[in-house]
């Protein structure tokens, strides 16, 4: 029971971390168009690689 609670707490912590990181990225996205194009290029190349596999 204690293990399940610890696991749940860990999952919630990780989710909170991911959410805050995502929000930060969105904020950075609005602040800096250069990053937006850079991220888009990386994302497009990532998709291309996965399509070719």
PDB file of C-alpha atoms in Angstrom:
ATOM      1  CA  UNK A   1       0.000   0.000   0.000  1.00  0.00           C
ATOM      2  CA  UNK A   2       2.855   2.357   0.865  1.00  0.00           C
ATOM      3  CA  UNK A   3       4.572   1.479  -2.403  1.00  0.00           C
ATOM      4  CA  UNK A   4       1.472   2.306  -4.431  1.00  0.00           C
ATOM      5  CA  UNK A   5       1.184   5.678  -2.675  1.00  0.00           C
ATOM      6  CA  UNK A   6       4.858   6.430  -3.334  1.00  0.00           C
ATOM      7  CA  UNK A   7       4.432   5.488  -6.985  1.00  0.00           C
ATOM      8  CA  UNK A   8       1.347   7.689  -7.278  1.00  0.00           C
ATOM      9  CA  UNK A   9       3.196  10.625  -5.700  1.00  0.00           C
ATOM     10  CA  UNK A  10       6.114  10.092  -8.089  1.00  0.00           C
ATOM     11  CA  UNK A  11       3.784  10.006 -11.127  1.00  0.00           C
ATOM     12  CA  UNK A  12       2.068  13.204  -9.976  1.00  0.00           C
ATOM     13  CA  UNK A  13       5.435  14.878  -9.460  1.00  0.00           C
ATOM     14  CA  UNK A  14       6.628  13.850 -12.929  1.00  0.00           C
ATOM     15  CA  UNK A  15       3.368  15.043 -14.497  1.00  0.00           C
ATOM     16  CA  UNK A  16       3.684  18.392 -12.716  1.00  0.00           C
ATOM     17  CA  UNK A  17       7.268  18.685 -13.958  1.00  0.00           C
ATOM     18  CA  UNK A  18       6.243  17.906 -17.550  1.00  0.00           C
ATOM     19  CA  UNK A  19       3.348  20.363 -17.341  1.00  0.00           C
ATOM     20  CA  UNK A  20       5.516  23.184 -16.000  1.00  0.00           C
ATOM     21  CA  UNK A  21       8.169  22.460 -18.649  1.00  0.00           C
ATOM     22  CA  UNK A  22       5.511  22.511 -21.360  1.00  0.00           C
ATOM     23  CA  UNK A  23       4.094  25.794 -20.070  1.00  0.00           C
ATOM     24  CA  UNK A  24       7.600  27.225 -19.971  1.00  0.00           C
ATOM     25  CA  UNK A  25       8.186  26.135 -23.563  1.00  0.00           C
ATOM     26  CA  UNK A  26       4.920  27.736 -24.655  1.00  0.00           C
ATOM     27  CA  UNK A  27       5.914  30.956 -22.896  1.00  0.00           C
ATOM     28  CA  UNK A  28       9.357  30.841 -24.506  1.00  0.00           C
ATOM     29  CA  UNK A  29       7.622  30.113 -27.803  1.00  0.00           C
ATOM     30  CA  UNK A  30       5.671  33.374 -27.599  1.00  0.00           C
ATOM     31  CA  UNK A  31       8.733  35.316 -26.496  1.00  0.00           C
ATOM     32  CA  UNK A  32      11.136  34.024 -29.096  1.00  0.00           C
ATOM     33  CA  UNK A  33      10.135  33.209 -32.709  1.00  0.00           C
ATOM     34  CA  UNK A  34      13.685  31.989 -33.407  1.00  0.00           C
ATOM     35  CA  UNK A  35      13.187  29.127 -30.956  1.00  0.00           C
ATOM     36  CA  UNK A  36       9.836  28.356 -32.521  1.00  0.00           C
ATOM     37  CA  UNK A  37      11.373  27.870 -35.970  1.00  0.00           C
ATOM     38  CA  UNK A  38      14.254  25.922 -34.464  1.00  0.00           C
ATOM     39  CA  UNK A  39      11.909  23.590 -32.586  1.00  0.00           C
ATOM     40  CA  UNK A  40       9.767  23.203 -35.705  1.00  0.00           C
ATOM     41  CA  UNK A  41      12.821  22.238 -37.780  1.00  0.00           C
ATOM     42  CA  UNK A  42      13.866  19.670 -35.192  1.00  0.00           C
ATOM     43  CA  UNK A  43      10.318  18.323 -34.996  1.00  0.00           C
ATOM     44  CA  UNK A  44      10.014  18.061 -38.807  1.00  0.00           C
ATOM     45  CA  UNK A  45      13.362  16.270 -39.104  1.00  0.00           C
ATOM     46  CA  UNK A  46      12.306  13.965 -36.246  1.00  0.00           C
ATOM     47  CA  UNK A  47       9.090  13.098 -38.096  1.00  0.00           C
ATOM     48  CA  UNK A  48      10.962  12.512 -41.343  1.00  0.00           C
ATOM     49  CA  UNK A  49      13.341  10.103 -39.628  1.00  0.00           C
ATOM     50  CA  UNK A  50      10.431   8.179 -38.118  1.00  0.00           C
ATOM     51  CA  UNK A  51       8.582   7.999 -41.429  1.00  0.00           C
ATOM     52  CA  UNK A  52      11.646   6.663 -43.208  1.00  0.00           C
ATOM     53  CA  UNK A  53      12.097   3.853 -40.654  1.00  0.00           C
TER      54      UNK A  53
END
